């Protein structure tokens, strides 16, 4: 059976980013040059940014799915409630009416089933990694999203660069970064991802 969980997901993300870095950035990192990046460096940085953005999006969605699955199955199989379980229930409406013969366990189980359907759909329909997207995805799962201003600024810069390359003619790109600058930005984003992963592990769904 394939292993999943915060540590597995963050290791996979780290490997993916390193592979993309070696392919697109490595030729431009040594020797260090000064001045504006050349055309090939600009294009390679663009490819790097778009691919890293995709890897980060896949990471947060996989992590959210893991949290959701674990929290629901732990209640169903072990009657174990966690911070994740409680947080999910906060986003659910109370039972519409009393049902004779229904236990408290079943009340919670049915509410979690409904939460699982809704949150699964939200994760499936997710199309972003902005702090707002991350909070919408992880707050119902009981996980705080890192709010370090430096890491958040780097994430927003990555998103902005990815948007200009993915949705506009590259000749109109306004933010041109060197390979070294892009590497630094992504390093911050990876640190944020690791903090998010550590938060998910601490929740122990």
mmCIF file of C-alpha atoms in Angstrom:
data_model
loop_
_atom_site.group_PDB
_atom_site.id
_atom_site.type_symbol
_atom_site.label_atom_id
_atom_site.label_comp_id
_atom_site.label_asym_id
_atom_site.label_seq_id
_atom_site.Cartn_x
_atom_site.Cartn_y
_atom_site.Cartn_z
ATOM 1 C CA UNK A 1 0.000 0.000 0.000
ATOM 2 C CA UNK A 2 1.319 3.438 -0.923
ATOM 3 C CA UNK A 3 2.316 5.481 2.106
ATOM 4 C CA UNK A 4 0.718 8.878 2.560
ATOM 5 C CA UNK A 5 0.845 11.622 5.148
ATOM 6 C CA UNK A 6 2.531 14.966 5.817
ATOM 7 C CA UNK A 7 6.134 13.727 5.827
ATOM 8 C CA UNK A 8 5.621 11.671 2.664
ATOM 9 C CA UNK A 9 3.956 14.553 0.826
ATOM 10 C CA UNK A 10 6.589 17.126 1.761
ATOM 11 C CA UNK A 11 9.427 14.780 0.764
ATOM 12 C CA UNK A 12 7.767 14.222 -2.616
ATOM 13 C CA UNK A 13 7.372 17.991 -3.050
ATOM 14 C CA UNK A 14 11.022 18.586 -2.163
ATOM 15 C CA UNK A 15 12.178 15.989 -4.700
ATOM 16 C CA UNK A 16 9.943 17.439 -7.397
ATOM 17 C CA UNK A 17 11.213 20.969 -6.854
ATOM 18 C CA UNK A 18 14.832 19.809 -6.869
ATOM 19 C CA UNK A 19 14.319 17.949 -10.169
ATOM 20 C CA UNK A 20 12.777 21.020 -11.793
ATOM 21 C CA UNK A 21 15.517 23.233 -10.383
ATOM 22 C CA UNK A 22 18.238 20.994 -11.789
ATOM 23 C CA UNK A 23 16.567 21.007 -15.190
ATOM 24 C CA UNK A 24 15.817 24.718 -15.550
ATOM 25 C CA UNK A 25 17.835 26.758 -13.041
ATOM 26 C CA UNK A 26 21.123 24.957 -12.544
ATOM 27 C CA UNK A 27 22.723 26.159 -15.818
ATOM 28 C CA UNK A 28 22.084 29.782 -14.774
ATOM 29 C CA UNK A 29 23.222 29.629 -11.143
ATOM 30 C CA UNK A 30 26.953 29.286 -11.809
ATOM 31 C CA UNK A 31 28.836 31.416 -12.439
ATOM 32 C CA UNK A 32 27.031 34.341 -10.832
ATOM 33 C CA UNK A 33 26.298 37.103 -13.307
ATOM 34 C CA UNK A 34 25.223 40.694 -12.819
ATOM 35 C CA UNK A 35 22.676 42.658 -14.755
ATOM 36 C CA UNK A 36 19.329 41.687 -16.218
ATOM 37 C CA UNK A 37 18.783 37.987 -17.000
ATOM 38 C CA UNK A 38 19.088 36.962 -20.637
ATOM 39 C CA UNK A 39 16.239 35.633 -22.768
ATOM 40 C CA UNK A 40 17.041 31.948 -22.154
ATOM 41 C CA UNK A 41 17.307 32.481 -18.412
ATOM 42 C CA UNK A 42 13.988 34.331 -18.378
ATOM 43 C CA UNK A 43 12.277 31.483 -20.252
ATOM 44 C CA UNK A 44 13.830 28.815 -18.030
ATOM 45 C CA UNK A 45 12.784 30.694 -14.896
ATOM 46 C CA UNK A 46 9.266 30.922 -16.310
ATOM 47 C CA UNK A 47 9.114 27.151 -16.854
ATOM 48 C CA UNK A 48 10.492 26.611 -13.359
ATOM 49 C CA UNK A 49 7.917 28.901 -11.755
ATOM 50 C CA UNK A 50 4.958 27.334 -13.564
ATOM 51 C CA UNK A 51 6.041 23.786 -12.691
ATOM 52 C CA UNK A 52 6.795 24.594 -9.048
ATOM 53 C CA UNK A 53 3.403 26.276 -8.703
ATOM 54 C CA UNK A 54 1.764 23.107 -10.005
ATOM 55 C CA UNK A 55 3.769 20.955 -7.596
ATOM 56 C CA UNK A 56 2.755 23.145 -4.651
ATOM 57 C CA UNK A 57 -0.895 22.993 -5.673
ATOM 58 C CA UNK A 58 -0.737 19.204 -5.855
ATOM 59 C CA UNK A 59 0.976 19.089 -2.457
ATOM 60 C CA UNK A 60 -1.649 21.133 -0.594
ATOM 61 C CA UNK A 61 -4.494 19.169 -2.159
ATOM 62 C CA UNK A 62 -2.924 15.805 -1.271
ATOM 63 C CA UNK A 63 -2.265 16.981 2.269
ATOM 64 C CA UNK A 64 -5.846 18.176 2.670
ATOM 65 C CA UNK A 65 -7.217 14.878 1.350
ATOM 66 C CA UNK A 66 -5.078 12.966 3.842
ATOM 67 C CA UNK A 67 -6.350 15.047 6.744
ATOM 68 C CA UNK A 68 -9.956 14.636 5.670
ATOM 69 C CA UNK A 69 -9.757 10.887 5.145
ATOM 70 C CA UNK A 70 -7.951 10.252 8.417
ATOM 71 C CA UNK A 71 -10.258 12.382 10.534
ATOM 72 C CA UNK A 72 -13.413 10.704 9.229
ATOM 73 C CA UNK A 73 -12.066 7.155 9.347
ATOM 74 C CA UNK A 74 -10.705 7.621 12.872
ATOM 75 C CA UNK A 75 -14.186 8.493 14.123
ATOM 76 C CA UNK A 76 -15.882 5.723 12.160
ATOM 77 C CA UNK A 77 -13.386 2.998 13.057
ATOM 78 C CA UNK A 78 -12.110 4.095 16.478
ATOM 79 C CA UNK A 79 -14.650 6.627 17.767
ATOM 80 C CA UNK A 80 -11.700 8.980 18.080
ATOM 81 C CA UNK A 81 -12.357 12.724 17.918
ATOM 82 C CA UNK A 82 -9.519 15.133 17.167
ATOM 83 C CA UNK A 83 -9.063 18.844 16.537
ATOM 84 C CA UNK A 84 -9.617 18.075 12.857
ATOM 85 C CA UNK A 85 -12.906 16.280 13.591
ATOM 86 C CA UNK A 86 -14.177 19.096 15.791
ATOM 87 C CA UNK A 87 -13.213 21.731 13.237
ATOM 88 C CA UNK A 88 -15.026 19.880 10.452
ATOM 89 C CA UNK A 89 -18.178 19.702 12.562
ATOM 90 C CA UNK A 90 -18.056 23.452 13.209
ATOM 91 C CA UNK A 91 -18.708 23.964 9.499
ATOM 92 C CA UNK A 92 -21.731 21.639 9.474
ATOM 93 C CA UNK A 93 -25.351 22.437 10.221
ATOM 94 C CA UNK A 94 -26.867 20.687 13.264
ATOM 95 C CA UNK A 95 -29.225 17.736 12.632
ATOM 96 C CA UNK A 96 -32.531 18.952 11.229
ATOM 97 C CA UNK A 97 -34.632 16.949 13.667
ATOM 98 C CA UNK A 98 -34.458 14.285 16.322
ATOM 99 C CA UNK A 99 -34.373 10.770 14.886
ATOM 100 C CA UNK A 100 -35.524 8.064 17.288
ATOM 101 C CA UNK A 101 -32.928 5.353 17.790
ATOM 102 C CA UNK A 102 -30.036 7.359 16.371
ATOM 103 C CA UNK A 103 -26.991 7.412 18.625
ATOM 104 C CA UNK A 104 -24.596 10.273 19.256
ATOM 105 C CA UNK A 105 -21.970 8.257 17.382
ATOM 106 C CA UNK A 106 -24.232 8.086 14.321
ATOM 107 C CA UNK A 107 -25.080 11.774 14.570
ATOM 108 C CA UNK A 108 -21.388 12.623 14.408
ATOM 109 C CA UNK A 109 -20.699 10.000 11.739
ATOM 110 C CA UNK A 110 -23.422 11.337 9.452
ATOM 111 C CA UNK A 111 -22.293 14.936 9.972
ATOM 112 C CA UNK A 112 -18.721 13.935 9.123
ATOM 113 C CA UNK A 113 -19.916 12.119 6.009
ATOM 114 C CA UNK A 114 -21.594 15.322 4.846
ATOM 115 C CA UNK A 115 -18.493 17.337 5.708
ATOM 116 C CA UNK A 116 -16.330 14.886 3.776
ATOM 117 C CA UNK A 117 -18.471 15.285 0.664
ATOM 118 C CA UNK A 118 -18.368 19.078 0.831
ATOM 119 C CA UNK A 119 -14.680 19.428 1.661
ATOM 120 C CA UNK A 120 -13.699 16.803 -0.941
ATOM 121 C CA UNK A 121 -15.541 18.826 -3.570
ATOM 122 C CA UNK A 122 -13.873 22.035 -2.370
ATOM 123 C CA UNK A 123 -10.440 20.399 -2.643
ATOM 124 C CA UNK A 124 -11.262 18.991 -6.093
ATOM 125 C CA UNK A 125 -12.424 22.402 -7.305
ATOM 126 C CA UNK A 126 -9.467 24.236 -5.809
ATOM 127 C CA UNK A 127 -7.473 26.291 -8.303
ATOM 128 C CA UNK A 128 -4.956 28.239 -6.281
ATOM 129 C CA UNK A 129 -2.410 28.419 -3.499
ATOM 130 C CA UNK A 130 -2.892 31.983 -2.296
ATOM 131 C CA UNK A 131 -3.042 32.405 1.482
ATOM 132 C CA UNK A 132 -6.801 32.875 1.076
ATOM 133 C CA UNK A 133 -7.100 29.568 -0.822
ATOM 134 C CA UNK A 134 -5.008 27.801 1.796
ATOM 135 C CA UNK A 135 -7.061 29.139 4.694
ATOM 136 C CA UNK A 136 -10.301 28.119 2.990
ATOM 137 C CA UNK A 137 -8.925 24.607 2.529
ATOM 138 C CA UNK A 138 -7.215 24.010 5.871
ATOM 139 C CA UNK A 139 -9.187 25.971 8.457
ATOM 140 C CA UNK A 140 -12.129 23.518 8.256
ATOM 141 C CA UNK A 141 -9.565 20.751 8.770
ATOM 142 C CA UNK A 142 -8.225 22.310 11.963
ATOM 143 C CA UNK A 143 -4.851 23.388 10.571
ATOM 144 C CA UNK A 144 -3.484 26.922 10.868
ATOM 145 C CA UNK A 145 -1.870 28.265 7.711
ATOM 146 C CA UNK A 146 1.592 29.805 8.330
ATOM 147 C CA UNK A 147 1.382 33.592 8.398
ATOM 148 C CA UNK A 148 5.071 34.533 8.407
ATOM 149 C CA UNK A 149 5.162 37.746 6.337
ATOM 150 C CA UNK A 150 8.393 36.847 4.515
ATOM 151 C CA UNK A 151 7.155 33.396 3.493
ATOM 152 C CA UNK A 152 3.735 34.743 2.547
ATOM 153 C CA UNK A 153 5.297 37.490 0.409
ATOM 154 C CA UNK A 154 7.397 34.906 -1.438
ATOM 155 C CA UNK A 155 4.338 32.738 -2.052
ATOM 156 C CA UNK A 156 2.422 35.697 -3.442
ATOM 157 C CA UNK A 157 5.376 36.625 -5.662
ATOM 158 C CA UNK A 158 5.512 33.076 -7.042
ATOM 159 C CA UNK A 159 1.777 33.204 -7.754
ATOM 160 C CA UNK A 160 2.103 36.564 -9.515
ATOM 161 C CA UNK A 161 4.977 35.328 -11.681
ATOM 162 C CA UNK A 162 3.151 32.124 -12.541
ATOM 163 C CA UNK A 163 0.032 34.090 -13.487
ATOM 164 C CA UNK A 164 1.894 36.387 -15.873
ATOM 165 C CA UNK A 165 3.605 33.460 -17.617
ATOM 166 C CA UNK A 166 0.600 31.132 -17.729
ATOM 167 C CA UNK A 167 -2.001 33.668 -18.829
ATOM 168 C CA UNK A 168 -0.198 36.361 -20.818
ATOM 169 C CA UNK A 169 2.164 36.751 -23.734
ATOM 170 C CA UNK A 170 5.658 36.300 -22.282
ATOM 171 C CA UNK A 171 6.787 39.494 -24.021
ATOM 172 C CA UNK A 172 4.496 41.448 -21.718
ATOM 173 C CA UNK A 173 5.878 39.969 -18.503
ATOM 174 C CA UNK A 174 6.528 42.758 -16.002
ATOM 175 C CA UNK A 175 8.283 40.761 -13.296
ATOM 176 C CA UNK A 176 11.533 39.267 -14.574
ATOM 177 C CA UNK A 177 13.605 37.413 -12.004
ATOM 178 C CA UNK A 178 17.019 35.830 -12.241
ATOM 179 C CA UNK A 179 17.453 32.133 -11.577
ATOM 180 C CA UNK A 180 18.983 32.933 -8.180
ATOM 181 C CA UNK A 181 16.059 35.151 -7.203
ATOM 182 C CA UNK A 182 13.581 32.479 -8.294
ATOM 183 C CA UNK A 183 15.477 29.861 -6.293
ATOM 184 C CA UNK A 184 15.277 32.036 -3.170
ATOM 185 C CA UNK A 185 11.566 32.664 -3.651
ATOM 186 C CA UNK A 186 10.806 28.971 -4.060
ATOM 187 C CA UNK A 187 12.973 28.102 -1.049
ATOM 188 C CA UNK A 188 10.688 30.302 1.052
ATOM 189 C CA UNK A 189 7.622 28.631 -0.444
ATOM 190 C CA UNK A 190 9.035 25.216 0.393
ATOM 191 C CA UNK A 191 9.642 26.367 3.977
ATOM 192 C CA UNK A 192 6.002 27.461 4.166
ATOM 193 C CA UNK A 193 4.927 24.054 2.814
ATOM 194 C CA UNK A 194 7.026 22.295 5.455
ATOM 195 C CA UNK A 195 5.431 24.399 8.195
ATOM 196 C CA UNK A 196 1.984 23.563 6.847
ATOM 197 C CA UNK A 197 2.919 19.881 6.762
ATOM 198 C CA UNK A 198 4.189 20.034 10.351
ATOM 199 C CA UNK A 199 0.927 21.669 11.404
ATOM 200 C CA UNK A 200 -1.047 18.884 9.742
ATOM 201 C CA UNK A 201 1.023 16.252 11.531
ATOM 202 C CA UNK A 202 0.481 17.993 14.882
ATOM 203 C CA UNK A 203 -3.290 17.849 14.449
ATOM 204 C CA UNK A 204 -3.071 14.027 14.465
ATOM 205 C CA UNK A 205 -6.369 13.511 12.652
#
